[in-house]
Short mmCIF file of C-alpha atoms in Angstrom, two decimals:
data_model
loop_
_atom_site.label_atom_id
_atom_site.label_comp_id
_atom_site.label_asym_id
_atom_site.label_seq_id
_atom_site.Cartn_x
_atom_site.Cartn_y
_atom_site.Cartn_z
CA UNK A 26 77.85 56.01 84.66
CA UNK A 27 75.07 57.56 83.17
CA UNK A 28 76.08 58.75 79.58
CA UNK A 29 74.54 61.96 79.90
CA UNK A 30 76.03 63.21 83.22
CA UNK A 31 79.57 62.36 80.67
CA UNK A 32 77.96 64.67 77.77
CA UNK A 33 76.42 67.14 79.92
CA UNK A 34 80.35 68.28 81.06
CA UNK A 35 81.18 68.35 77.09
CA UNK A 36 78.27 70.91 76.28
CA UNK A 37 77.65 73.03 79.64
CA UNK A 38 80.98 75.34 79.67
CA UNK A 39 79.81 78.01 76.60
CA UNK A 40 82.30 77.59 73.50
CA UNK A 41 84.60 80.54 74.23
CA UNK A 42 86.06 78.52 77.02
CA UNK A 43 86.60 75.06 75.13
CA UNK A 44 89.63 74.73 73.97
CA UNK A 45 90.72 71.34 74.73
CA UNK A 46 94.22 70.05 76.42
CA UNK A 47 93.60 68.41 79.81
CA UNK A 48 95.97 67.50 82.78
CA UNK A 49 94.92 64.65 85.27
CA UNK A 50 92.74 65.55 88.22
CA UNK A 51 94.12 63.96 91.07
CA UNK A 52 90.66 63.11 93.21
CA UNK A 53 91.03 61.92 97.07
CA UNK A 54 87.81 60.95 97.51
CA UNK A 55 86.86 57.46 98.99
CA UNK A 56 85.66 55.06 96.54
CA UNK A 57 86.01 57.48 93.39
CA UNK A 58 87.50 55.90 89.86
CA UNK A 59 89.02 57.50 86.92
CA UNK A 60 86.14 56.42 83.87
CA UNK A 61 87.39 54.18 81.61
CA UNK A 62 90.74 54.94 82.64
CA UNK A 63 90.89 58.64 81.74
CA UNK A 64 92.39 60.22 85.03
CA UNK A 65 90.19 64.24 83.73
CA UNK A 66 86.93 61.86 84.54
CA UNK A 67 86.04 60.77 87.73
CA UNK A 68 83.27 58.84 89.00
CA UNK A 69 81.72 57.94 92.56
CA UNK A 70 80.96 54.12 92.91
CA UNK A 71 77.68 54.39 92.15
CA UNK A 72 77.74 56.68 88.88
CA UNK A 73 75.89 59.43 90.53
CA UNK A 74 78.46 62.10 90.51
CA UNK A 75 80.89 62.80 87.86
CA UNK A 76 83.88 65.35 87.76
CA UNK A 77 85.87 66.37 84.92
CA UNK A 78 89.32 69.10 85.17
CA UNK A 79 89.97 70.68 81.60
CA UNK A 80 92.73 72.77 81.23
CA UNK A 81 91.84 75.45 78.31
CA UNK A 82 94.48 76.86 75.59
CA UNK A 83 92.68 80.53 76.93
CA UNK A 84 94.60 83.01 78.52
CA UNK A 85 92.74 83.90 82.22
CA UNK A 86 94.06 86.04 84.45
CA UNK A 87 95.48 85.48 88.13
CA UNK A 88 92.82 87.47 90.45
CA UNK A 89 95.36 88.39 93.42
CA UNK A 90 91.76 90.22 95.26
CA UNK A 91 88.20 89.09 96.11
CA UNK A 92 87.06 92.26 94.15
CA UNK A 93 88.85 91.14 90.88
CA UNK A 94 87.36 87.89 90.90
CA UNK A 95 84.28 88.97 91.88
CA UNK A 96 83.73 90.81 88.97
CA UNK A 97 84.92 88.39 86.74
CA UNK A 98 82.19 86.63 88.88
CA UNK A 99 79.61 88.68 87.66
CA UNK A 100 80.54 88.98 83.68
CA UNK A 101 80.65 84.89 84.17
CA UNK A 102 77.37 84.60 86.05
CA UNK A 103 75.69 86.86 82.89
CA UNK A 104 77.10 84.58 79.84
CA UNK A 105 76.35 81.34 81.78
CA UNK A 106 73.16 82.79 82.39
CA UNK A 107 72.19 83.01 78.34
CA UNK A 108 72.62 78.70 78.09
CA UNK A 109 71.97 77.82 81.73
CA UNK A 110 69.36 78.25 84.65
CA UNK A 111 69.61 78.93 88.63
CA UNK A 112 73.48 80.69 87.89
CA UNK A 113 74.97 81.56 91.04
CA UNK A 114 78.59 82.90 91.03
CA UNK A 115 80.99 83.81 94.09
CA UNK A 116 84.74 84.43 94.82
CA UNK A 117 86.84 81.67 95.94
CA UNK A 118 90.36 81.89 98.09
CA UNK A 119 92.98 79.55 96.90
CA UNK A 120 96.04 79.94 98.78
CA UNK A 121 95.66 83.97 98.53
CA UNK A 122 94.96 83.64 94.54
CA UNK A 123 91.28 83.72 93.87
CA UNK A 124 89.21 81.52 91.26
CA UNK A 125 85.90 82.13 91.27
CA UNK A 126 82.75 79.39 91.50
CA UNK A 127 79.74 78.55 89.51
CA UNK A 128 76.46 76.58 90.43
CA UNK A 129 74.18 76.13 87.96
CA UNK A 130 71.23 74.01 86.33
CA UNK A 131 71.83 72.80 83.52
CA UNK A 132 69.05 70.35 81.50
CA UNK A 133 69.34 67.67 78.83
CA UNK A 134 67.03 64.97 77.84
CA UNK A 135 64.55 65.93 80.08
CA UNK A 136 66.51 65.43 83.37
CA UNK A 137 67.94 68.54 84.99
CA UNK A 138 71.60 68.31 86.46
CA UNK A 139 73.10 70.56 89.10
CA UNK A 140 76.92 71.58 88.16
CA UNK A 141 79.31 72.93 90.24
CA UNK A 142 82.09 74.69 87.92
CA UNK A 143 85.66 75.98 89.21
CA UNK A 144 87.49 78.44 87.35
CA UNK A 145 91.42 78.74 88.21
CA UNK A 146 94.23 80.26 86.88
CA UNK A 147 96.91 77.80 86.17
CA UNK A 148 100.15 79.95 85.57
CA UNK A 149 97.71 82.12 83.09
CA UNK A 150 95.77 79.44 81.16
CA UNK A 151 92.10 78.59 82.37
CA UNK A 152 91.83 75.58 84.18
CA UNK A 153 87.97 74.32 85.06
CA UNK A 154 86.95 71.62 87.66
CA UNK A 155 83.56 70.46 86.93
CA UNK A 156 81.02 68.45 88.92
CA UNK A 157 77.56 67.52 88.23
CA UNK A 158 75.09 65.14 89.23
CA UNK A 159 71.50 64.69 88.94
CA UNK A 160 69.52 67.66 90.35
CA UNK A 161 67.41 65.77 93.12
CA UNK A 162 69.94 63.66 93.72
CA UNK A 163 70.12 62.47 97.67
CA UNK A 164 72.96 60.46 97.30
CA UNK A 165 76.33 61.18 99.77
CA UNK A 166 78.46 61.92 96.74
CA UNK A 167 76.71 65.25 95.57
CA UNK A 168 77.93 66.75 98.88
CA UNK A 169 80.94 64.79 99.04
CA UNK A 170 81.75 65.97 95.29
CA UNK A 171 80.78 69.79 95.99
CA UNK A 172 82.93 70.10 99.31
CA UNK A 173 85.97 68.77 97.05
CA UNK A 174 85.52 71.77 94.31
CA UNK A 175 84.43 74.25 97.07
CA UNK A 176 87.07 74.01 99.22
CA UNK A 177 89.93 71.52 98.11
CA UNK A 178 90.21 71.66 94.28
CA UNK A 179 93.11 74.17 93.52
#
């Protein structure tokens, strides 16, 4: 796995989110692995994709309405926006709780990765999926991996 896709999901989410603590990530994808045995990293076979779930010692609230998270959406789209390129925010259902979703770009080293970033409430503490892979990436795990945070990750 390419060592920067691993410290690109250390350095993307701005500081007032990291705040360490992590629960395992429990990934049903098809030929995904745990890195080096840490069940928070996972990896597709061929080290194109990565995801990481962090849960954060910060207080974030439950949205219970698209509107709630939606603005939340916005404030998140503007701070991301100050570190970050190509920020596109949006409202996700989860079971009639809301998160909300992030795509951006996100550059280090000269290569630019595209992240997809979850942001959940879990029982009031910020809880993040992250997924990133190289930004011209063709391989079936970048839509594989962005499917799984879309629409399954909860």
């Amino acid at each position: 796995m390419p060592r920067l896709l691993r410290s690109m999901l250390l350095s993307v989410v701005p500081g007032a989110l990291l705040c360490g603590g992590a629960h395992a990530l429990i990934v049903p994808l098809a030929g995904w692995a745990p890195v080096s045995g840490d069940a928070n990293y996972w990896t597709d076979a061929s080290g194109s994709c990565l995801m990481r779930e962090e849960r954060h010692g910060q207080a974030f609230p439950t949205f219970t309405s698209p509107d709630a998270a939606r603005t939340f959406a916005l404030k998140l789209q503007n701070t991301l926006g100050r570190n970050v390129r190509a920020v596109v925010t949006q409202p996700v259902d989860r079971a009639g709780n809301w998160g909300v979703l992030a795509a951006f770009d996100f550059q280090e080293s000269g290569v630019t990765y595209r992240v997809s970033q979850l942001y959940l409430s879990d029982r009031g503490v910020l809880r993040t999926v992250t997924g990133s892979s190289a930004a011209q990436a063709t391989n079936p795990c970048v839509n594989e991996m962005r499917d799984f945070i879309r629409y399954l990750a909860n």
